[in-house]
Amino acid sequence: MIGFIGAGSIGGAVITGLIKNGFDEDKIVVKGGRSNRTKLLCDQLGFQMVKKVKQLADADVIFIAVGATALDNVLSELKEIVAGKLVVAFTGSASVTHLKQVLGSDAKVAHAIPNTPVKVGAGFTGITYSSDFTDDDKKKVASIMGYTGQLVEVPEDQLGILGTVAGCSPAFLDVFIEALSDAGVKHGLNRQLSYEAAIGMAIGAAKLAKQSELNVSALKDEVTSPGGSTIRGVAALEEYGFRNAVIKAVDAAENE
Ligand SMILES: NC(=O)c1ccc[n+]([C@@H]2O[C@H](COP(=O)([O-])OP(=O)(O)OC[C@H]3O[C@@H](n4cnc5c(N)ncnc54)[C@H](OP(=O)(O)O)[C@@H]3O)[C@@H](O)[C@H]2O)c1
């Protein structure tokens, strides 16, 4: 049995990814917040809902997906039942040190930052475990998160930037896809076809980049014939500061 506290944007995305990709909904118990968001999700997905944190006592892994302001209240309730459980917090401010401090030494804790593609089983989640996590504990968490995509262990000081590169950039890519689609419409494609082409390209190019032995720079070189249209487009991207804009976007996301 696994438990969730909070089923908003990221909690709901992880729960959806789990169930849509084959995790048994009868093995998921969710304690939601005050709104009817969790109930609406429950009606679609069929997991169990509970009203109190202590009703998650049967779960051996508990995921915390509440915002920073609700975190400490949730942790103080969780403390009563936490012995022997693995606790994975998605909350941005939930460092391993803070989780240990509040939950005490009985709790094995982890801090993870998923991205929204977890919802379709194509997520990329960075995770940092407390030092008492055993390899079997890590395997247990990985076997759950595996339903939602990739899980990568990193030192906690890299979790933030990994969360930005993988977690903020779906929105950056959405802006790129929208702009590419606008350009297609400007040059005569209808809107739907232009979106389909831009999205299909993004999925295909990412898959090729993942599966190819070549790095992305070499993949770009392969499609830029001398004097051709693609290298003219690449040069225009350089002229208008595309790379710099992407780096500045990450800088802006990192600097609160
Ligand atoms: N969104 C992302 O892509 C993303 C990615 C990685 C990490 N994070 C981090 O995850 C945290 C949550 O983000 P979010 O975007 O999912 O926020 P969100 O959409 O506001 O979801 C938070 C949920 O927590 C619920 N909640 C609040 N107090 C609760 C309590 N005492 N017991 C149970 N549930 C409670 C709220 O329920 P009600 O609304 O029903 O009251 C709400 O649905 C943040 O710290 C964020 O930085 C987010």
mmCIF file of C-alpha atoms and ligand atoms in Angstrom:
data_model
loop_
_atom_site.group_PDB
_atom_site.id
_atom_site.type_symbol
_atom_site.label_atom_id
_atom_site.label_comp_id
_atom_site.label_asym_id
_atom_site.label_seq_id
_atom_site.Cartn_x
_atom_site.Cartn_y
_atom_site.Cartn_z
ATOM 1 C CA MET A 1 0.000 0.000 0.000
ATOM 2 C CA ILE A 2 1.246 3.542 -0.785
ATOM 3 C CA GLY A 3 -0.106 6.821 0.543
ATOM 4 C CA PHE A 4 -0.313 10.387 -0.707
ATOM 5 C CA ILE A 5 -0.836 13.552 1.298
ATOM 6 C CA GLY A 6 -1.982 16.166 -1.198
ATOM 7 C CA ALA A 7 -3.262 15.533 -4.708
ATOM 8 C CA GLY A 8 -2.948 18.936 -6.378
ATOM 9 C CA SER A 9 -0.952 19.651 -9.548
ATOM 10 C CA ILE A 10 2.066 17.435 -8.879
ATOM 11 C CA GLY A 11 0.488 14.908 -6.480
ATOM 12 C CA GLY A 12 -2.407 14.467 -8.910
ATOM 13 C CA ALA A 13 0.000 14.129 -11.861
ATOM 14 C CA VAL A 14 2.016 11.393 -10.101
ATOM 15 C CA ILE A 15 -1.123 9.508 -8.997
ATOM 16 C CA THR A 16 -2.541 9.750 -12.536
ATOM 17 C CA GLY A 17 0.749 8.536 -14.041
ATOM 18 C CA LEU A 18 0.874 5.601 -11.646
ATOM 19 C CA ILE A 19 -2.671 4.398 -12.279
ATOM 20 C CA LYS A 20 -2.769 5.072 -16.042
ATOM 21 C CA ASN A 21 0.441 3.076 -16.405
ATOM 22 C CA GLY A 22 -0.726 0.007 -14.513
ATOM 23 C CA PHE A 23 -0.175 0.613 -10.788
ATOM 24 C CA ASP A 24 -3.095 -0.956 -8.908
ATOM 25 C CA GLU A 25 -5.449 1.866 -7.795
ATOM 26 C CA ASP A 26 -6.604 -0.292 -4.855
ATOM 27 C CA LYS A 27 -3.081 0.040 -3.439
ATOM 28 C CA ILE A 28 -3.186 3.873 -3.353
ATOM 29 C CA VAL A 29 -4.643 5.790 -0.388
ATOM 30 C CA VAL A 30 -4.903 9.574 -0.626
ATOM 31 C CA LYS A 31 -5.464 12.197 2.033
ATOM 32 C CA GLY A 32 -6.491 15.350 0.196
ATOM 33 C CA GLY A 33 -6.911 18.987 1.232
ATOM 34 C CA ARG A 34 -9.962 21.167 1.780
ATOM 35 C CA SER A 35 -11.234 21.544 -1.789
ATOM 36 C CA ASN A 36 -12.995 18.837 -3.827
ATOM 37 C CA ARG A 37 -9.937 18.349 -6.101
ATOM 38 C CA THR A 38 -9.030 14.967 -4.621
ATOM 39 C CA LYS A 39 -12.634 13.739 -4.805
ATOM 40 C CA LEU A 40 -12.844 14.705 -8.494
ATOM 41 C CA LEU A 41 -9.601 12.847 -9.209
ATOM 42 C CA CYS A 42 -10.790 9.881 -7.142
ATOM 43 C CA ASP A 43 -14.004 9.694 -9.205
ATOM 44 C CA GLN A 44 -11.862 9.393 -12.366
ATOM 45 C CA LEU A 45 -9.148 7.058 -11.074
ATOM 46 C CA GLY A 46 -10.718 4.978 -8.298
ATOM 47 C CA PHE A 47 -8.072 5.129 -5.536
ATOM 48 C CA GLN A 48 -9.066 5.156 -1.849
ATOM 49 C CA MET A 49 -9.587 8.469 -0.051
ATOM 50 C CA VAL A 50 -9.115 9.100 3.662
ATOM 51 C CA LYS A 51 -9.777 12.153 5.815
ATOM 52 C CA LYS A 52 -6.878 11.961 8.287
ATOM 53 C CA VAL A 53 -3.129 11.415 7.959
ATOM 54 C CA LYS A 54 -3.214 8.661 10.585
ATOM 55 C CA GLN A 55 -5.478 6.639 8.258
ATOM 56 C CA LEU A 56 -2.380 6.168 6.075
ATOM 57 C CA ALA A 57 -0.956 3.822 8.708
ATOM 58 C CA ASP A 58 -1.086 0.792 6.343
ATOM 59 C CA ALA A 59 1.027 2.512 3.678
ATOM 60 C CA ASP A 60 4.713 1.597 3.676
ATOM 61 C CA VAL A 61 5.679 4.459 1.344
ATOM 62 C CA ILE A 62 4.105 7.897 1.819
ATOM 63 C CA PHE A 63 4.419 10.715 -0.723
ATOM 64 C CA ILE A 64 3.931 14.282 0.486
ATOM 65 C CA ALA A 65 2.658 16.631 -2.247
ATOM 66 C CA VAL A 66 1.488 19.681 -0.318
ATOM 67 C CA GLY A 67 2.875 23.211 -0.668
ATOM 68 C CA ALA A 68 5.450 24.718 1.706
ATOM 69 C CA THR A 69 2.901 26.402 3.985
ATOM 70 C CA ALA A 70 1.090 23.122 4.747
ATOM 71 C CA LEU A 71 4.259 21.032 5.135
ATOM 72 C CA ASP A 72 5.007 21.301 8.837
ATOM 73 C CA ASN A 73 1.397 20.659 9.918
ATOM 74 C CA VAL A 74 1.334 17.561 7.745
ATOM 75 C CA LEU A 75 4.703 16.376 9.105
ATOM 76 C CA SER A 76 3.596 16.783 12.723
ATOM 77 C CA GLU A 77 0.527 14.572 12.023
ATOM 78 C CA LEU A 78 2.644 12.104 10.068
ATOM 79 C CA LYS A 79 5.149 11.798 12.920
ATOM 80 C CA GLU A 80 2.676 9.673 14.929
ATOM 81 C CA ILE A 81 2.607 6.879 12.325
ATOM 82 C CA VAL A 82 5.936 7.271 10.551
ATOM 83 C CA ALA A 83 8.024 4.514 12.173
ATOM 84 C CA GLY A 84 9.190 1.947 9.598
ATOM 85 C CA LYS A 85 7.875 3.922 6.630
ATOM 86 C CA LEU A 86 9.610 5.554 3.688
ATOM 87 C CA VAL A 87 8.577 9.196 3.258
ATOM 88 C CA VAL A 88 9.138 10.945 -0.073
ATOM 89 C CA ALA A 89 8.350 14.669 -0.159
ATOM 90 C CA PHE A 90 7.801 16.594 -3.402
ATOM 91 C CA THR A 91 7.437 19.917 -1.581
ATOM 92 C CA GLY A 92 10.139 22.307 -2.848
ATOM 93 C CA SER A 93 11.228 23.357 0.660
ATOM 94 C CA ALA A 94 11.248 19.808 2.101
ATOM 95 C CA SER A 95 14.996 19.203 2.417
ATOM 96 C CA VAL A 96 16.140 15.837 3.770
ATOM 97 C CA THR A 97 17.590 17.640 6.813
ATOM 98 C CA HIS A 98 14.295 19.415 7.518
ATOM 99 C CA LEU A 99 12.257 16.222 7.095
ATOM 100 C CA LYS A 100 14.576 14.346 9.484
ATOM 101 C CA GLN A 101 14.494 17.197 11.995
ATOM 102 C CA VAL A 102 10.694 17.257 12.127
ATOM 103 C CA LEU A 103 9.939 13.541 11.721
ATOM 104 C CA GLY A 104 12.759 12.259 13.915
ATOM 105 C CA SER A 105 15.329 9.553 13.342
ATOM 106 C CA ASP A 106 12.754 6.712 12.913
ATOM 107 C CA ALA A 107 11.754 8.047 9.516
ATOM 108 C CA LYS A 108 13.666 7.306 6.353
ATOM 109 C CA VAL A 109 13.062 10.311 4.134
ATOM 110 C CA ALA A 110 13.667 11.475 0.592
ATOM 111 C CA HIS A 111 13.213 14.742 -1.263
ATOM 112 C CA ALA A 112 12.103 14.409 -4.883
ATOM 113 C CA ILE A 113 11.215 16.875 -7.640
ATOM 114 C CA PRO A 114 9.035 15.315 -10.362
ATOM 115 C CA ASN A 115 7.981 17.114 -13.545
ATOM 116 C CA THR A 116 4.493 17.163 -15.042
ATOM 117 C CA PRO A 117 5.151 14.543 -17.791
ATOM 118 C CA VAL A 118 4.906 11.995 -14.923
ATOM 119 C CA LYS A 119 1.214 12.221 -15.736
ATOM 120 C CA VAL A 120 1.763 10.286 -18.980
ATOM 121 C CA GLY A 121 4.516 8.001 -17.698
ATOM 122 C CA ALA A 122 7.240 10.124 -19.330
ATOM 123 C CA GLY A 123 8.396 12.061 -16.280
ATOM 124 C CA PHE A 124 11.893 12.883 -15.120
ATOM 125 C CA THR A 125 12.239 12.950 -11.331
ATOM 126 C CA GLY A 126 15.350 13.843 -9.347
ATOM 127 C CA ILE A 127 15.576 12.357 -5.843
ATOM 128 C CA THR A 128 17.846 12.622 -2.797
ATOM 129 C CA TYR A 129 17.598 9.969 -0.062
ATOM 130 C CA SER A 130 18.519 10.237 3.616
ATOM 131 C CA SER A 131 21.709 8.320 4.422
ATOM 132 C CA ASP A 132 19.765 5.508 6.167
ATOM 133 C CA PHE A 133 17.915 4.523 2.969
ATOM 134 C CA THR A 134 19.080 1.003 2.049
ATOM 135 C CA ASP A 135 19.442 -0.242 -1.526
ATOM 136 C CA ASP A 136 16.207 -2.219 -1.022
ATOM 137 C CA ASP A 137 14.422 0.942 0.169
ATOM 138 C CA LYS A 138 15.652 2.776 -2.941
ATOM 139 C CA LYS A 139 14.501 -0.128 -5.131
ATOM 140 C CA LYS A 140 11.070 0.064 -3.533
ATOM 141 C CA VAL A 141 10.719 3.801 -4.305
ATOM 142 C CA ALA A 142 12.163 3.305 -7.798
ATOM 143 C CA SER A 143 9.702 0.470 -8.511
ATOM 144 C CA ILE A 144 6.814 2.837 -7.736
ATOM 145 C CA MET A 145 8.146 5.958 -9.475
ATOM 146 C CA GLY A 146 9.154 3.800 -12.451
ATOM 147 C CA TYR A 147 5.472 3.783 -13.489
ATOM 148 C CA THR A 148 5.760 7.552 -14.006
ATOM 149 C CA GLY A 149 9.029 7.683 -15.976
ATOM 150 C CA GLN A 150 12.692 8.076 -15.065
ATOM 151 C CA LEU A 151 13.968 8.455 -11.492
ATOM 152 C CA VAL A 152 17.506 9.738 -10.992
ATOM 153 C CA GLU A 153 19.350 9.965 -7.655
ATOM 154 C CA VAL A 154 21.343 13.188 -7.206
ATOM 155 C CA PRO A 155 23.046 14.996 -4.317
ATOM 156 C CA GLU A 156 20.577 17.398 -2.718
ATOM 157 C CA ASP A 157 22.541 20.496 -3.790
ATOM 158 C CA GLN A 158 21.764 19.527 -7.426
ATOM 159 C CA LEU A 159 18.080 18.779 -6.882
ATOM 160 C CA GLY A 160 16.995 22.406 -7.391
ATOM 161 C CA ILE A 161 18.753 22.967 -10.707
ATOM 162 C CA LEU A 162 17.706 19.498 -11.920
ATOM 163 C CA GLY A 163 14.144 20.416 -10.974
ATOM 164 C CA THR A 164 14.457 23.608 -13.017
ATOM 165 C CA VAL A 165 16.020 21.960 -16.094
ATOM 166 C CA ALA A 166 13.473 19.102 -16.073
ATOM 167 C CA GLY A 167 10.568 20.705 -14.220
ATOM 168 C CA CYS A 168 10.276 24.308 -15.471
ATOM 169 C CA SER A 169 11.287 23.508 -19.023
ATOM 170 C CA PRO A 170 8.078 21.717 -20.059
ATOM 171 C CA ALA A 171 6.621 25.246 -19.962
ATOM 172 C CA PHE A 172 9.620 26.575 -21.946
ATOM 173 C CA LEU A 173 9.093 23.834 -24.539
ATOM 174 C CA ASP A 174 5.362 24.654 -24.660
ATOM 175 C CA VAL A 175 6.298 28.268 -25.510
ATOM 176 C CA PHE A 176 8.675 27.000 -28.249
ATOM 177 C CA ILE A 177 5.984 24.694 -29.670
ATOM 178 C CA GLU A 178 3.446 27.517 -29.634
ATOM 179 C CA ALA A 179 5.876 29.894 -31.405
ATOM 180 C CA LEU A 180 6.763 27.221 -33.989
ATOM 181 C CA SER A 181 3.079 26.617 -34.589
ATOM 182 C CA ASP A 182 2.498 30.383 -34.976
ATOM 183 C CA ALA A 183 5.249 30.438 -37.597
ATOM 184 C CA GLY A 184 3.604 27.527 -39.421
ATOM 185 C CA VAL A 185 0.283 29.406 -39.451
ATOM 186 C CA LYS A 186 2.052 32.583 -40.634
ATOM 187 C CA HIS A 187 3.333 30.591 -43.615
ATOM 188 C CA GLY A 188 -0.043 29.045 -44.442
ATOM 189 C CA LEU A 189 -0.570 25.891 -42.333
ATOM 190 C CA ASN A 190 -3.870 25.561 -40.522
ATOM 191 C CA ARG A 191 -3.543 25.835 -36.733
ATOM 192 C CA GLN A 192 -4.329 22.217 -35.870
ATOM 193 C CA LEU A 193 -1.899 20.768 -38.400
ATOM 194 C CA SER A 194 0.754 23.269 -37.337
ATOM 195 C CA TYR A 195 0.400 22.217 -33.659
ATOM 196 C CA GLU A 196 0.412 18.521 -34.617
ATOM 197 C CA ALA A 197 3.601 19.012 -36.655
ATOM 198 C CA ALA A 198 5.374 20.974 -33.876
ATOM 199 C CA ILE A 199 4.387 18.525 -31.115
ATOM 200 C CA GLY A 200 5.154 15.457 -33.244
ATOM 201 C CA MET A 201 8.543 16.947 -34.079
ATOM 202 C CA ALA A 202 9.335 17.625 -30.386
ATOM 203 C CA ILE A 203 8.448 14.055 -29.364
ATOM 204 C CA GLY A 204 10.377 12.549 -32.295
ATOM 205 C CA ALA A 205 13.456 14.778 -31.927
ATOM 206 C CA ALA A 206 13.637 14.039 -28.173
ATOM 207 C CA LYS A 207 13.286 10.292 -28.829
ATOM 208 C CA LEU A 208 16.016 10.418 -31.475
ATOM 209 C CA ALA A 209 18.293 12.431 -29.149
ATOM 210 C CA LYS A 210 17.711 9.852 -26.391
ATOM 211 C CA GLN A 211 18.240 6.775 -28.564
ATOM 212 C CA SER A 212 20.977 7.979 -30.912
ATOM 213 C CA GLU A 213 24.641 7.394 -30.214
ATOM 214 C CA LEU A 214 25.275 10.922 -31.484
ATOM 215 C CA ASN A 215 25.004 13.907 -29.180
ATOM 216 C CA VAL A 216 22.508 16.657 -30.018
ATOM 217 C CA SER A 217 25.181 18.841 -31.577
ATOM 218 C CA ALA A 218 26.111 16.075 -34.047
ATOM 219 C CA LEU A 219 22.407 15.411 -34.754
ATOM 220 C CA LYS A 220 22.049 19.089 -35.672
ATOM 221 C CA ASP A 221 25.148 18.861 -37.903
ATOM 222 C CA GLU A 222 23.588 15.880 -39.714
ATOM 223 C CA VAL A 223 20.599 17.923 -40.903
ATOM 224 C CA THR A 224 22.396 21.145 -41.777
ATOM 225 C CA SER A 225 23.573 20.804 -45.362
ATOM 226 C CA PRO A 226 25.928 23.506 -46.690
ATOM 227 C CA GLY A 227 24.030 26.642 -47.671
ATOM 228 C CA GLY A 228 20.735 24.866 -46.885
ATOM 229 C CA SER A 229 17.525 26.049 -45.267
ATOM 230 C CA THR A 230 18.168 24.394 -41.860
ATOM 231 C CA ILE A 231 21.559 26.084 -41.298
ATOM 232 C CA ARG A 232 19.955 29.400 -42.284
ATOM 233 C CA GLY A 233 17.318 28.777 -39.605
ATOM 234 C CA VAL A 234 19.988 27.810 -37.032
ATOM 235 C CA ALA A 235 21.926 30.995 -37.859
ATOM 236 C CA ALA A 236 18.742 33.038 -37.341
ATOM 237 C CA LEU A 237 18.238 31.379 -33.934
ATOM 238 C CA GLU A 238 21.799 32.444 -33.036
ATOM 239 C CA GLU A 239 21.237 35.967 -34.375
ATOM 240 C CA TYR A 240 18.173 36.396 -32.143
ATOM 241 C CA GLY A 241 19.866 34.937 -29.045
ATOM 242 C CA PHE A 242 17.964 31.654 -28.740
ATOM 243 C CA ARG A 243 20.625 29.847 -26.664
ATOM 244 C CA ASN A 244 21.140 32.875 -24.459
ATOM 245 C CA ALA A 245 17.368 33.208 -23.949
ATOM 246 C CA VAL A 246 17.191 29.566 -22.785
ATOM 247 C CA ILE A 247 20.109 30.011 -20.357
ATOM 248 C CA LYS A 248 18.576 33.276 -19.067
ATOM 249 C CA ALA A 249 15.241 31.486 -18.567
ATOM 250 C CA VAL A 250 16.948 28.911 -16.327
ATOM 251 C CA ASP A 251 18.841 31.720 -14.507
ATOM 252 C CA ALA A 252 15.527 33.509 -13.903
ATOM 253 C CA ALA A 253 13.849 30.341 -12.613
ATOM 254 C CA GLU A 254 16.772 29.683 -10.253
ATOM 255 C CA ASN A 255 16.964 33.225 -8.841
ATOM 256 C CA GLU A 256 13.975 33.872 -6.601
HETATM 257 N N1 LIG B 1 3.557 21.591 -9.867
HETATM 258 C C1 LIG B 1 4.752 21.073 -10.198
HETATM 259 O O1 LIG B 1 5.084 20.866 -11.378
HETATM 260 C C2 LIG B 1 5.725 20.671 -9.109
HETATM 261 C C3 LIG B 1 6.822 19.864 -9.427
HETATM 262 C C4 LIG B 1 7.678 19.438 -8.421
HETATM 263 C C5 LIG B 1 7.477 19.851 -7.109
HETATM 264 N N2 LIG B 1 6.431 20.686 -6.820
HETATM 265 C C6 LIG B 1 6.264 21.120 -5.434
HETATM 266 O O2 LIG B 1 5.192 20.380 -4.884
HETATM 267 C C7 LIG B 1 4.484 21.177 -3.937
HETATM 268 C C8 LIG B 1 3.007 21.189 -4.323
HETATM 269 O O3 LIG B 1 2.900 21.836 -5.578
HETATM 270 P P1 LIG B 1 1.569 21.749 -6.460
HETATM 271 O O4 LIG B 1 1.874 22.503 -7.695
HETATM 272 O O5 LIG B 1 1.087 20.345 -6.578
HETATM 273 O O6 LIG B 1 0.560 22.602 -5.533
HETATM 274 P P2 LIG B 1 -1.026 22.511 -5.494
HETATM 275 O O7 LIG B 1 -1.563 22.263 -6.862
HETATM 276 O O8 LIG B 1 -1.490 23.707 -4.733
HETATM 277 O O9 LIG B 1 -1.315 21.201 -4.628
HETATM 278 C C9 LIG B 1 -1.121 21.138 -3.246
HETATM 279 C C10 LIG B 1 -2.252 20.297 -2.693
HETATM 280 O O10 LIG B 1 -2.016 20.089 -1.313
HETATM 281 C C11 LIG B 1 -3.280 19.931 -0.725
HETATM 282 N N3 LIG B 1 -3.177 20.137 0.707
HETATM 283 C C12 LIG B 1 -2.944 21.278 1.389
HETATM 284 N N4 LIG B 1 -2.937 21.039 2.722
HETATM 285 C C13 LIG B 1 -3.165 19.706 2.867
HETATM 286 C C14 LIG B 1 -3.276 18.859 3.991
HETATM 287 N N5 LIG B 1 -3.144 19.309 5.232
HETATM 288 N N6 LIG B 1 -3.534 17.539 3.768
HETATM 289 C C15 LIG B 1 -3.657 17.065 2.509
HETATM 290 N N7 LIG B 1 -3.574 17.827 1.412
HETATM 291 C C16 LIG B 1 -3.323 19.141 1.585
HETATM 292 C C17 LIG B 1 -4.140 20.977 -1.410
HETATM 293 O O11 LIG B 1 -5.478 20.540 -1.350
HETATM 294 P P3 LIG B 1 -6.740 21.525 -1.491
HETATM 295 O O12 LIG B 1 -6.431 22.437 -2.626
HETATM 296 O O13 LIG B 1 -7.848 20.580 -1.750
HETATM 297 O O14 LIG B 1 -6.852 22.238 -0.169
HETATM 298 C C18 LIG B 1 -3.607 20.975 -2.839
HETATM 299 O O15 LIG B 1 -4.420 20.221 -3.707
HETATM 300 C C19 LIG B 1 5.136 22.573 -3.969
HETATM 301 O O16 LIG B 1 6.061 22.691 -2.908
HETATM 302 C C20 LIG B 1 5.874 22.587 -5.286
HETATM 303 O O17 LIG B 1 7.039 23.414 -5.228
HETATM 304 C C21 LIG B 1 5.527 21.068 -7.778
#
